[in-house]
Coordinates of C-alpha atoms in Angstrom, one line a residue:
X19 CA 44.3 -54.4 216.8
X20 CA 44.9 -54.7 213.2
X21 CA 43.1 -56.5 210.6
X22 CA 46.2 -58.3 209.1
X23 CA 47.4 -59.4 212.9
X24 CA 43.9 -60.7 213.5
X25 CA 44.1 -62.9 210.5
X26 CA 47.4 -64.0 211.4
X27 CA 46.0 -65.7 214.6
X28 CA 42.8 -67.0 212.8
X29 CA 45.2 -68.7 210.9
X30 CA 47.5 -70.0 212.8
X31 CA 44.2 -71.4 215.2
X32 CA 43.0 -72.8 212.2
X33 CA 46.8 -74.4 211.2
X34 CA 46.9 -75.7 215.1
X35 CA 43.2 -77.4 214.9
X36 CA 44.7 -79.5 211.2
X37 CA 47.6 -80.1 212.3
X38 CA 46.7 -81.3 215.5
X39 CA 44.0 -83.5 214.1
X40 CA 46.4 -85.2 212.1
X41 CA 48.5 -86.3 215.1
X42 CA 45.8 -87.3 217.5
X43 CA 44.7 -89.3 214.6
X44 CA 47.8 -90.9 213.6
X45 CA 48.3 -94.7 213.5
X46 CA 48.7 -96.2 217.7
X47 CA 52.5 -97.0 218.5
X48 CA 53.8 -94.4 215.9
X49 CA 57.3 -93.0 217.0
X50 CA 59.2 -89.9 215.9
X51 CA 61.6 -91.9 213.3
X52 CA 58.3 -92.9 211.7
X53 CA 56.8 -89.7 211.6
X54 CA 57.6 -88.9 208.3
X55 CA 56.5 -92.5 206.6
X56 CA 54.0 -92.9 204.5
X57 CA 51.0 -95.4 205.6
X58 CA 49.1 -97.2 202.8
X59 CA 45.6 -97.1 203.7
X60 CA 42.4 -98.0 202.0
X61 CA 40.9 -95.6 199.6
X62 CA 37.9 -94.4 200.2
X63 CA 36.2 -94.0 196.9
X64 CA 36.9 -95.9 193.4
X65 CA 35.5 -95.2 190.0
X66 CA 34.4 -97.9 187.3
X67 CA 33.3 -96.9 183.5
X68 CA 31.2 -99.6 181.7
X69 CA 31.1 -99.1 177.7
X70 CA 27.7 -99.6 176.1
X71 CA 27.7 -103.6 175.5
X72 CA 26.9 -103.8 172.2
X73 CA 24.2 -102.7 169.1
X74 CA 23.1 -105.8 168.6
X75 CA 19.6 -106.7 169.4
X76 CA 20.9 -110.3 170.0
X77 CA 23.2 -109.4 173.1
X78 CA 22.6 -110.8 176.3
X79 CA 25.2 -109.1 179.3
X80 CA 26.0 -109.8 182.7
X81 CA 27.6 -107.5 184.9
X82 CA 29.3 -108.6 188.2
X83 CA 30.4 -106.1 191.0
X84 CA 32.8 -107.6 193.3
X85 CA 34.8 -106.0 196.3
X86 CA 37.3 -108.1 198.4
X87 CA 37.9 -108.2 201.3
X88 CA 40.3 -105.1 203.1
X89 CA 41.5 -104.6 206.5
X90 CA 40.8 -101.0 208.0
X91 CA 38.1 -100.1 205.8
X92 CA 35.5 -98.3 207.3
X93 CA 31.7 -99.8 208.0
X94 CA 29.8 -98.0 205.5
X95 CA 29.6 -97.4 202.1
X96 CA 27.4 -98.1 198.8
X97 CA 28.1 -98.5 194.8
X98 CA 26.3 -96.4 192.5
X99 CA 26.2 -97.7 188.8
X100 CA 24.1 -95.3 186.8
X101 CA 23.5 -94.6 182.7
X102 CA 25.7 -92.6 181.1
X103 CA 23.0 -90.4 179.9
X104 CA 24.3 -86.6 180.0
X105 CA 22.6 -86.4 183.7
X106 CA 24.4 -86.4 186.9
X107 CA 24.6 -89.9 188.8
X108 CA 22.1 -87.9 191.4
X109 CA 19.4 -87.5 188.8
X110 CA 19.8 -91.1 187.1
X111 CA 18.6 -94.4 187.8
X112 CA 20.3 -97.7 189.3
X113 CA 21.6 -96.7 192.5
X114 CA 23.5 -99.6 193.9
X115 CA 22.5 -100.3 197.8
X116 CA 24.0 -99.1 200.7
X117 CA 26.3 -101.2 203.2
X118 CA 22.7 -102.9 204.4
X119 CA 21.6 -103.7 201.0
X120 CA 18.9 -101.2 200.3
X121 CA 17.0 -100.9 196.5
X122 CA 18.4 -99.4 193.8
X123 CA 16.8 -96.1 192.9
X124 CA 15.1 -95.9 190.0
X125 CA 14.7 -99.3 189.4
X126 CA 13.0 -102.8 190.1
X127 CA 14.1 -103.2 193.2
X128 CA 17.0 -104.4 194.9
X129 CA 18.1 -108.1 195.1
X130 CA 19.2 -110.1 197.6
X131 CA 22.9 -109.7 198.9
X132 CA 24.9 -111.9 196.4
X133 CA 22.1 -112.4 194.3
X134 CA 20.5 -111.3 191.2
X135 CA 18.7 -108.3 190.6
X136 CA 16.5 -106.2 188.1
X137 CA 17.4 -104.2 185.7
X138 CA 16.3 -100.2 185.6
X139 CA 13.5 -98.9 182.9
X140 CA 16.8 -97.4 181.6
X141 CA 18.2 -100.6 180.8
X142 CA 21.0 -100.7 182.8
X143 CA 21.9 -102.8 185.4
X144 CA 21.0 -102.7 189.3
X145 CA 23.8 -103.9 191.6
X146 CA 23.4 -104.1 195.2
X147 CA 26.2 -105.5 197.3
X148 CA 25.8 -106.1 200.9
X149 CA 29.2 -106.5 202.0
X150 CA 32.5 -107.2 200.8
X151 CA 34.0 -110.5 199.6
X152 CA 30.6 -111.8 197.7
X153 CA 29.8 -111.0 194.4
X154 CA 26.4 -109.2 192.6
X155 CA 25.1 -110.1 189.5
X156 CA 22.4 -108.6 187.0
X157 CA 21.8 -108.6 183.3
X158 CA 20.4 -107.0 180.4
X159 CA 19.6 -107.8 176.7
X160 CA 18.9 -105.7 173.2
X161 CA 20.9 -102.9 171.4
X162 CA 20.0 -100.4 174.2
X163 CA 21.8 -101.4 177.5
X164 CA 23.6 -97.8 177.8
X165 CA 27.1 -97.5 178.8
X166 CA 27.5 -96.9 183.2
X167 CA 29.2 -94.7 184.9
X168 CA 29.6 -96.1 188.6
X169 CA 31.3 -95.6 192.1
X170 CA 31.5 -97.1 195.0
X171 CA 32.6 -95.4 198.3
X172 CA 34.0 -96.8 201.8
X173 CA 34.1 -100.4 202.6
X174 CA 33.2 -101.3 198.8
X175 CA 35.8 -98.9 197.4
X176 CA 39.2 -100.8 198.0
X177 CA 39.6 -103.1 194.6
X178 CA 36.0 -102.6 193.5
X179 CA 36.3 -104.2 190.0
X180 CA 32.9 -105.0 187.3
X181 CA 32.9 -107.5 184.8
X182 CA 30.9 -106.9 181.8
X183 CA 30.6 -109.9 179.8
X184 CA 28.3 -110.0 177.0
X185 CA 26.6 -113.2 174.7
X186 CA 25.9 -112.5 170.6
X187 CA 24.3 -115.5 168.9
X188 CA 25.2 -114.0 165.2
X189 CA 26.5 -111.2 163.2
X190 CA 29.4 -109.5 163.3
X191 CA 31.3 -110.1 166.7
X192 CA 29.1 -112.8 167.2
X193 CA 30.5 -115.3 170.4
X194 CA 31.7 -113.8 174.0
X195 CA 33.0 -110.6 174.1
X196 CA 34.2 -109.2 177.7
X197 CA 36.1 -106.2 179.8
X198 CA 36.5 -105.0 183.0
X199 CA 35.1 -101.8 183.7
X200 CA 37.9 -98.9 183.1
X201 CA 39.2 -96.1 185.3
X202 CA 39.4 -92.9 183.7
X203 CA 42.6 -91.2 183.0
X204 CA 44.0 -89.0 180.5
X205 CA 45.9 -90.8 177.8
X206 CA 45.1 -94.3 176.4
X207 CA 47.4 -96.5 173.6
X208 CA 45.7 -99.4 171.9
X209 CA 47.8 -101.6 169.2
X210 CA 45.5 -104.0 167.8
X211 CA 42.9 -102.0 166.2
X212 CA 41.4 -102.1 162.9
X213 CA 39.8 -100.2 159.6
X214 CA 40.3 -103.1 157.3
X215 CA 36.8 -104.1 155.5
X216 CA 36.2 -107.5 157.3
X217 CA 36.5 -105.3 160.7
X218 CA 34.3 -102.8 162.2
X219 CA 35.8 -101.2 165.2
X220 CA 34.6 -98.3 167.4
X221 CA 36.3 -96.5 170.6
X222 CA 34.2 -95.9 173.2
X223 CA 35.1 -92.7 175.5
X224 CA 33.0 -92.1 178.9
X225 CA 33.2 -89.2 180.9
X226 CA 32.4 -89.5 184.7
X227 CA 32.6 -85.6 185.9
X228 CA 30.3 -82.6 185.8
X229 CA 32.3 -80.8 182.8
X230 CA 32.8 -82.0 179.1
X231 CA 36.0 -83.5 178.0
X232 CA 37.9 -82.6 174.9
X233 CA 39.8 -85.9 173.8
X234 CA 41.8 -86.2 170.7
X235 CA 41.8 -89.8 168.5
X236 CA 45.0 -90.7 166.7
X237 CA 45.7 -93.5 164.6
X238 CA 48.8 -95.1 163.3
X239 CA 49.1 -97.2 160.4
X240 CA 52.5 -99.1 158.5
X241 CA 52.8 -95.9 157.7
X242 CA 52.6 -94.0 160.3
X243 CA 50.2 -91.1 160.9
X244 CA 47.2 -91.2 159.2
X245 CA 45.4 -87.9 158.4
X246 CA 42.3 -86.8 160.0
X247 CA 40.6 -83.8 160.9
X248 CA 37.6 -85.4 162.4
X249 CA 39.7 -87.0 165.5
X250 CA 40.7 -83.5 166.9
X251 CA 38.9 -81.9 169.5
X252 CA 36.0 -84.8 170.2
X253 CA 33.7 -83.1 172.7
X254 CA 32.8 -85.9 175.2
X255 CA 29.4 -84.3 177.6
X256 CA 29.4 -84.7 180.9
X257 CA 28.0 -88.0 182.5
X258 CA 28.2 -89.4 178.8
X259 CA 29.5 -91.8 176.4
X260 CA 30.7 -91.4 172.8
X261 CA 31.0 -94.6 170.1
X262 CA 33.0 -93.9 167.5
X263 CA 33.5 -95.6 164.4
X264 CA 36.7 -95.6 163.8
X265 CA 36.4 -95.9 160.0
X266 CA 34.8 -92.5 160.3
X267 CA 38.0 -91.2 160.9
X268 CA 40.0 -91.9 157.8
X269 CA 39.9 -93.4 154.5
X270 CA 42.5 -95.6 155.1
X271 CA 42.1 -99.3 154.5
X272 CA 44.8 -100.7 157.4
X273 CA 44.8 -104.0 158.7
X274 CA 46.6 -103.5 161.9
X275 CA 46.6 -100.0 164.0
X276 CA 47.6 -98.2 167.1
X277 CA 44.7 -96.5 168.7
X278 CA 46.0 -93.3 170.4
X279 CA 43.7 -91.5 172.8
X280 CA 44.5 -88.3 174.4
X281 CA 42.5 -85.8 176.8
X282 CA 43.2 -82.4 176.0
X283 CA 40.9 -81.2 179.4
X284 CA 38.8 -83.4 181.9
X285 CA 39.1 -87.3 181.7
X286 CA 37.6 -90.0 180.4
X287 CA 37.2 -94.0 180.3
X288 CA 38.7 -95.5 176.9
X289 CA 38.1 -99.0 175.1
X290 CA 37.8 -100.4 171.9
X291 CA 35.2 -103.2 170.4
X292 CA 36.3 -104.9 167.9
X293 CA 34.1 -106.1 165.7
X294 CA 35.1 -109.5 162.7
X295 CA 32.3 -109.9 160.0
X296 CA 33.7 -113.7 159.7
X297 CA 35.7 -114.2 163.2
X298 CA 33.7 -112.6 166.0
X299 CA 35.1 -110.2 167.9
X300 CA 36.0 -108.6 171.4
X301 CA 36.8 -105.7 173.4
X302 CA 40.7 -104.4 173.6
X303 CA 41.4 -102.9 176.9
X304 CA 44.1 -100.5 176.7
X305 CA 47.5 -101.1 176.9
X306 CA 50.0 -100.4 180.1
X307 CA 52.1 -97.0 179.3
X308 CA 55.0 -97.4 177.0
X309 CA 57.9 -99.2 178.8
X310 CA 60.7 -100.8 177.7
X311 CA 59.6 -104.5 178.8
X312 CA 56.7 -105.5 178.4
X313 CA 54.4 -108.9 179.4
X314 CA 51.2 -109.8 177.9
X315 CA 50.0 -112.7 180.1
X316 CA 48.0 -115.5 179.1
X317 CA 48.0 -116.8 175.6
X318 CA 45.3 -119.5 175.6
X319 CA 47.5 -123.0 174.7
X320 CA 44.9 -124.1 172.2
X321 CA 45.6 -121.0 170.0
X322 CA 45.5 -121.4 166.8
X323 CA 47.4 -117.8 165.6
X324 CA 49.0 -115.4 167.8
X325 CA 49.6 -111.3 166.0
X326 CA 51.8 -109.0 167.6
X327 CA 51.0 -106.0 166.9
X328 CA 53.1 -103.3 168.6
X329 CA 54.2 -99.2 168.1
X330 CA 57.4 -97.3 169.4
X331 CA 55.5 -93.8 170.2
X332 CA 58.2 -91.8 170.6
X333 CA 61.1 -90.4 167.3
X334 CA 63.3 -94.0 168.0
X335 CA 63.5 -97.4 166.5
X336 CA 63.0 -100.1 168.9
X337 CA 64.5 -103.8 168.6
X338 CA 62.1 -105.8 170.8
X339 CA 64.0 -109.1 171.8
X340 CA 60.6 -111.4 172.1
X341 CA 60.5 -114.5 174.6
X342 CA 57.9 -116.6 175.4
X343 CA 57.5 -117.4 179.2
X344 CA 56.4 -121.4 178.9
X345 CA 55.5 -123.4 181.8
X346 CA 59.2 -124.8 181.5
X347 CA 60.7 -121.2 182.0
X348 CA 61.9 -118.4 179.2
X349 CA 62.5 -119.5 175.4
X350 CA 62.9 -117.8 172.3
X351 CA 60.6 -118.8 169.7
X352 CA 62.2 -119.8 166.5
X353 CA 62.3 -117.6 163.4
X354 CA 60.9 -114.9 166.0
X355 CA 64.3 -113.6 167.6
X356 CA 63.5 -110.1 167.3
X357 CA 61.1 -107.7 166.0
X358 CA 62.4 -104.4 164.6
X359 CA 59.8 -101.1 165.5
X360 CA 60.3 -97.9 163.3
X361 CA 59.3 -94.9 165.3
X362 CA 55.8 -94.1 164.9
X363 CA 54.9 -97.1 162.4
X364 CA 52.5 -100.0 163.4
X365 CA 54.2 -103.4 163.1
X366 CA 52.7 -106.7 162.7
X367 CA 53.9 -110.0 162.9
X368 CA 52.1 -113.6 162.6
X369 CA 53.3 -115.9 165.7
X370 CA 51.5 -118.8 164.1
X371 CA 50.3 -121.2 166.7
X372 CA 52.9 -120.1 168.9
X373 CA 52.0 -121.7 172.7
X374 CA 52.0 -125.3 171.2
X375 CA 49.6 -126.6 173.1
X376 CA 50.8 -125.0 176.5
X377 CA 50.5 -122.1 178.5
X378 CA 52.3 -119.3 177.9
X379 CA 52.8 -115.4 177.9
X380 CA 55.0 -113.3 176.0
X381 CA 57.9 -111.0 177.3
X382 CA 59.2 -107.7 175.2
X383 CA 62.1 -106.1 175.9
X384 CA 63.6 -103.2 174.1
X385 CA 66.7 -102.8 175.5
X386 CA 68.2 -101.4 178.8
X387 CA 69.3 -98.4 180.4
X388 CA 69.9 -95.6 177.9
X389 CA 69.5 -98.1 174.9
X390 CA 66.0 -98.8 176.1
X391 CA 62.9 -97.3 174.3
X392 CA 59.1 -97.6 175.2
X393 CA 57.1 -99.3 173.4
X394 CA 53.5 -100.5 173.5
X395 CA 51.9 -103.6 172.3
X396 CA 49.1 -106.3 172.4
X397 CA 48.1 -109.7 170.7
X398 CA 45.2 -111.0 168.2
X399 CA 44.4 -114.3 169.2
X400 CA 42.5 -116.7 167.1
X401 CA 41.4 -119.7 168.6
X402 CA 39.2 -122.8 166.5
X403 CA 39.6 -123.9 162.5
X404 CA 38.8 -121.9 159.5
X405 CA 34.9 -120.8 159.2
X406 CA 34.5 -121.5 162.9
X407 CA 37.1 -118.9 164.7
X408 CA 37.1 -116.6 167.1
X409 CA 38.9 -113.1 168.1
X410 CA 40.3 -111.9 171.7
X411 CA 43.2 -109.5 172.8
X412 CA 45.4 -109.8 175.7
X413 CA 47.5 -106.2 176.1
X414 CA 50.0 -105.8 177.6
X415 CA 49.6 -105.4 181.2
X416 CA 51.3 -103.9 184.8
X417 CA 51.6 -106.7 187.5
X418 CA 50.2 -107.6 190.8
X419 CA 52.0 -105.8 193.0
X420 CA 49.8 -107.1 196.0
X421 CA 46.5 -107.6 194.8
X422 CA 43.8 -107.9 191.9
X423 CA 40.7 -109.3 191.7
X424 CA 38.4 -110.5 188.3
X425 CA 34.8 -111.3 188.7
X426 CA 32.0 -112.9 186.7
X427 CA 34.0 -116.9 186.9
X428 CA 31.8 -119.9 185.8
X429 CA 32.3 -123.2 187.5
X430 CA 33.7 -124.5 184.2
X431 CA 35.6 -122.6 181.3
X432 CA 37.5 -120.3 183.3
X433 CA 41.4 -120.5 183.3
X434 CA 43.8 -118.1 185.8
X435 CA 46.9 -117.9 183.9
X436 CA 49.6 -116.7 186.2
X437 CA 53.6 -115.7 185.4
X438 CA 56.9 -114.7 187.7
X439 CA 59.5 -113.1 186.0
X440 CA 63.0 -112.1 187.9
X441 CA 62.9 -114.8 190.6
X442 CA 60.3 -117.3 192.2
X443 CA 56.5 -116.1 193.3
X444 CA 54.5 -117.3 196.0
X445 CA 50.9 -116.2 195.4
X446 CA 47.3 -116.9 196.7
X447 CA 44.4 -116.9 195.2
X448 CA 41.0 -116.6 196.5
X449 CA 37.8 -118.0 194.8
X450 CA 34.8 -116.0 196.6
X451 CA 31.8 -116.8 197.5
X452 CA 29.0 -117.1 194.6
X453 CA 26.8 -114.4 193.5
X454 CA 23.5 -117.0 194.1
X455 CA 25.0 -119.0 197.2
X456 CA 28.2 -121.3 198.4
X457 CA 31.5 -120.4 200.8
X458 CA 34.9 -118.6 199.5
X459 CA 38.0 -120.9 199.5
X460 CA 41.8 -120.3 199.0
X461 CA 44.7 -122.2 197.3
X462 CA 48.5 -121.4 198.0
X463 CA 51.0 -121.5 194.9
X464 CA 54.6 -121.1 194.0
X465 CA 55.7 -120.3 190.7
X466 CA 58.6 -120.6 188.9
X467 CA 60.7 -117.4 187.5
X468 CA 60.6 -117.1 183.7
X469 CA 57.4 -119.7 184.1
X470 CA 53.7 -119.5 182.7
X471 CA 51.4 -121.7 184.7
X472 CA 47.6 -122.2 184.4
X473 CA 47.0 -123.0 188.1
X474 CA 43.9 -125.5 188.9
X475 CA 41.5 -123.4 190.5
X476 CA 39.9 -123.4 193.6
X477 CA 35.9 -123.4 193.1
X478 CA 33.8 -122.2 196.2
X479 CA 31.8 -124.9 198.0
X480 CA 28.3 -125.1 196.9
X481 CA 28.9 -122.5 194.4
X482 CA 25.8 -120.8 192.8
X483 CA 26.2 -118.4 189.9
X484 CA 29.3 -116.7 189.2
X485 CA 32.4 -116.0 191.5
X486 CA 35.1 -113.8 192.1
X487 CA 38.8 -114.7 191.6
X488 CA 41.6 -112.5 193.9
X489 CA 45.5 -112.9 193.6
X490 CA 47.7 -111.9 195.9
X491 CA 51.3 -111.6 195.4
X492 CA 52.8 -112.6 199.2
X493 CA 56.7 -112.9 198.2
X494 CA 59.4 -113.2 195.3
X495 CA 59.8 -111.7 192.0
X496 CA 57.2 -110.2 189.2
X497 CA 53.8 -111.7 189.2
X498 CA 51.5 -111.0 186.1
X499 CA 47.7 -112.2 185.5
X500 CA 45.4 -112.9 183.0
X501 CA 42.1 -114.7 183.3
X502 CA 40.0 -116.5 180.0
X503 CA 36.4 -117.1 179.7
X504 CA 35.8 -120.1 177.7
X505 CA 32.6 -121.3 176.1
X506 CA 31.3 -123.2 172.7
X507 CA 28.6 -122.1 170.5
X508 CA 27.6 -124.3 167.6
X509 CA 31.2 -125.5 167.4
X510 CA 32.9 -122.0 167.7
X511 CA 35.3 -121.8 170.6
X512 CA 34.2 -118.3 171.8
X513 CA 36.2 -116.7 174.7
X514 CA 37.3 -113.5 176.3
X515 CA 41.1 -112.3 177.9
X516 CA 40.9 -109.8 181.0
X517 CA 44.6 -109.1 182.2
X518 CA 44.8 -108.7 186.2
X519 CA 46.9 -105.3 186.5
X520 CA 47.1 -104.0 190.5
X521 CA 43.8 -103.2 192.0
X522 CA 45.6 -100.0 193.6
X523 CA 43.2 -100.8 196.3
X524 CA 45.7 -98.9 198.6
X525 CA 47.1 -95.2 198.9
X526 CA 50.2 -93.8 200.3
X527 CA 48.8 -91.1 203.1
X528 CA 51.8 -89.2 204.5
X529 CA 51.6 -89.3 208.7
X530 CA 51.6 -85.7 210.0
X531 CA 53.1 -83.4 212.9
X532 CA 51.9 -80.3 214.5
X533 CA 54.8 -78.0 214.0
X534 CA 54.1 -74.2 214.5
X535 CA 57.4 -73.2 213.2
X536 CA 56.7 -73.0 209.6
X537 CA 54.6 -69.6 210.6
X538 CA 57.9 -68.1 212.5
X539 CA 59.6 -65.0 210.2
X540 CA 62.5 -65.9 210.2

């Protein structure tokens, strides 16, 4: 027999073995007509970059690692949250345990399930869940926490989200600056950004794989484009983290930029720290892609000045009509109809105190259909009185499409600021268990289209520690999220925004048929 007709059956054996696999292994009850459906399934593996906290020697940071609670996942799994050194995750320290809770490699020890545990020699942080639905918690303190890279695989995968909220008692960026751990992509927008004097402002870029990245740092002025050589070509090492300053980058003196990041090969975690000699400081998370509405949820109601700042990316003007979604429904704010964009150009404009003393969020649209341009955008917020203020973004952000989860919740001084756009939203939110001790507990709400609502929360019974907040979106129109931290130091009203974008705790898996055909000559 010939060799060609030999391989010709060793692969069609090997095409029957797949193929048959993938129907013995299809969902029970599945029919013919449903054959072809897609069935959203848990994912198996999520990844979580943390930036390096901070370089002061006065930070104190918590991290929190929370997973809820999925249907179908399977019984094992672990997190892994190691320093982004330049080593692989194999070779570094702070393994988090397994489904049973074991230690952390490389480190103190591992803590009890929903507890506390110690920190690694490396200085980062050890995080040891035992199952889903309860929270970890660990901290560390000085100028040399490094950034993470983590994962966490099976059960612990489906919305695995970590908070990393960090303390500085003084200098600049002093008060309570916090982000959720990114996910690595390939391109990154952040309006809001700074090289003015008073502000010192670095983008972080983590890379979680085995080969270097080449990323590219742009930055958009008034002006437009502002010339630099250095931002080309950044080589980002494996398993590592660059901070850099973005000052470093031009000579430019701008108040108010757009932060473009772009991957050239490989992929890598993005965020900003903004740093205010006079008004503290916070991270900016990145914005969701350019789109031609956008909502950036949760402007705290005892603001004190709200910036815009947004950027039309691509060669069009863009006429944003701006609303702002009050707990009474949609309004336009006065003397703030409309904000023109010229292509490429940062705009800025002061909202003043714009909530009023209630909640609120604020809705960007740029027109419709063919008219409609992308655009991307974010807000300054100040909160407190002149000489004691503080700084924190909220960007614009996707919405909960079924579920997102935000971790590292105090008992006090956290608000859940939730919005429906389009029609009426039913959602539920789920305070979990806490990291030291006490039971989960739900609330049912319904919110009104066009409305911003700070829900009253539900706080776990006998909560110790910190806790997890999950929404879920169960029927009606857009729902979008934001969550503030909220605490006072000395008189300064420090806080910190996380928006709640989709966990994506789900995947679309295509169902399969054995069908032989496809080998037939025809």
């Amino acid at each position: 027999m010939k060799r060609t007709t030999l391989s010709l059956i060793a692969g069609t054996a090997a095409l029957a073995a797949v193929t048959g696999f993938a129907t013995m292994n299809s969902p029970a009850g599945s029919e013919e007509s449903t054959a072809r459906t897609a069935a959203q399934l848990p994912v198996e593996r999520s990844s979580r970059l943390c930036p390096a906290p901070s370089n002061s020697d006065l930070a104190d940071t918590v991290y929190t690692s929370f997973t809820p609670v999925t249907k179908g996942t399977d019984e094992q799994g672990k997190v892994r949250l190691a320093a982004a050194d330049g080593q692989s995750p194999e070779n570094s320290t702070g393994e988090g345990g397994k489904g049973e809770g074991g230690k952390g490699e490389g480190g103190k020890g591992g803590g009890k399930a929903g507890g506390k545990t110690g920190g690694t020699s490396a200085g980062a942080p050890t995080l040891n869940p035992k199952e889903p639905g309860t929270p970890v918690a660990d901290d560390t303190s000085g100028a040399e926490t490094p950034a993470l890279t983590g994962t966490a695989t099976g059960r612990f995968a489906p919305g695995w989200t970590v908070q990393q909220t960090t303390e500085v008692a003084a200098g600049a960026g002093r008060g309570l600056l916090g982000t959720a751990c990114g996910l690595p992509d390939t391109e990154f927008w952040f309006p809001g950004a700074s090289t003015a004097a008073s502000r010192t402002d670095y983008v972080h870029l983590t890379n979680p794989d085995d080969s270097a990245a080449v990323v590219d740092v742009e930055l958009y002025g008034k002006g437009g484009v502002l010339k630099s050589t250095v931002g080309d070509g950044i080589t980002v090492k494996p398993h590592a983290s660059e901070p850099i300053l973005l000052s470093t980058l031009t000579e430019a003196d701008e108040k108010d930029l757009t932060v473009h990041v772009s991957v050239r090969s490989g992929r890598v975690a993005a965020a900003v720290l903004a740093l205010d000699g006079q008004r503290g400081g916070d991270w900016l998370a990145p914005t969701t892609d350019p789109a031609a509405r956008l909502v950036l949820p949760g402007i705290p109601k005892d603001a004190t000045d709200v910036t815009l700042v947004a950027f039309a990316p691509g060669e069009a003007d863009a006429d944003l009509k701006v609303r702002l979604a009050s707990p009474s429904g949609l309004i336009t704010p006065a003397g703030h109809e409309a904000v023109h964009l010229k292509a490429g150009m940062t705009t800025a404009v002061d909202l003043g105190d714009l909530t009023r003393g209630e909640a609120g969020s604020l809705v960007l649209t740029s027109g419709e259909g063919e008219g409609a341009v992308p655009v991307v955008a974010a807000l300054r917020v100040l909160r407190g009185k002149s000489g004691k203020q503080e700084t924190a973004f909220v960007p614009a952000t996707a919405p909960v499409d079924t579920r997102a989860s935000v971790a590292g919740n105090d008992a006090k001084g956290t608000v859940l600021s939730l919005t429906a756009l389009g029609t009426s939203a039913t959602v539920r939110v789920t305070a979990s268990a806490g990291s030291e001790g006490g039971t989960a507990t739900t609330k049912q709400y319904t919110l009104k289209a066009g409305a911003t609502e700070n829900v009253a929360l539900p706080v776990p019974d006998g909560l110790k520690g910190t806790y997890a907040l999950t929404v879920e979106r169960l029927s009606g129109g857009q729902v979008y999220a934001s969550r503030t931290l909220e605490r006072t130091y000395e008189g300064v009203p420090a806080f910190t925004v996380q928006t709640l974008p989709d966990d994506r705790g789900t995947v679309a898996v295509p169902r399969a048929d054995q069908d032989l055909s496809v080998l037939q000559k025809r």
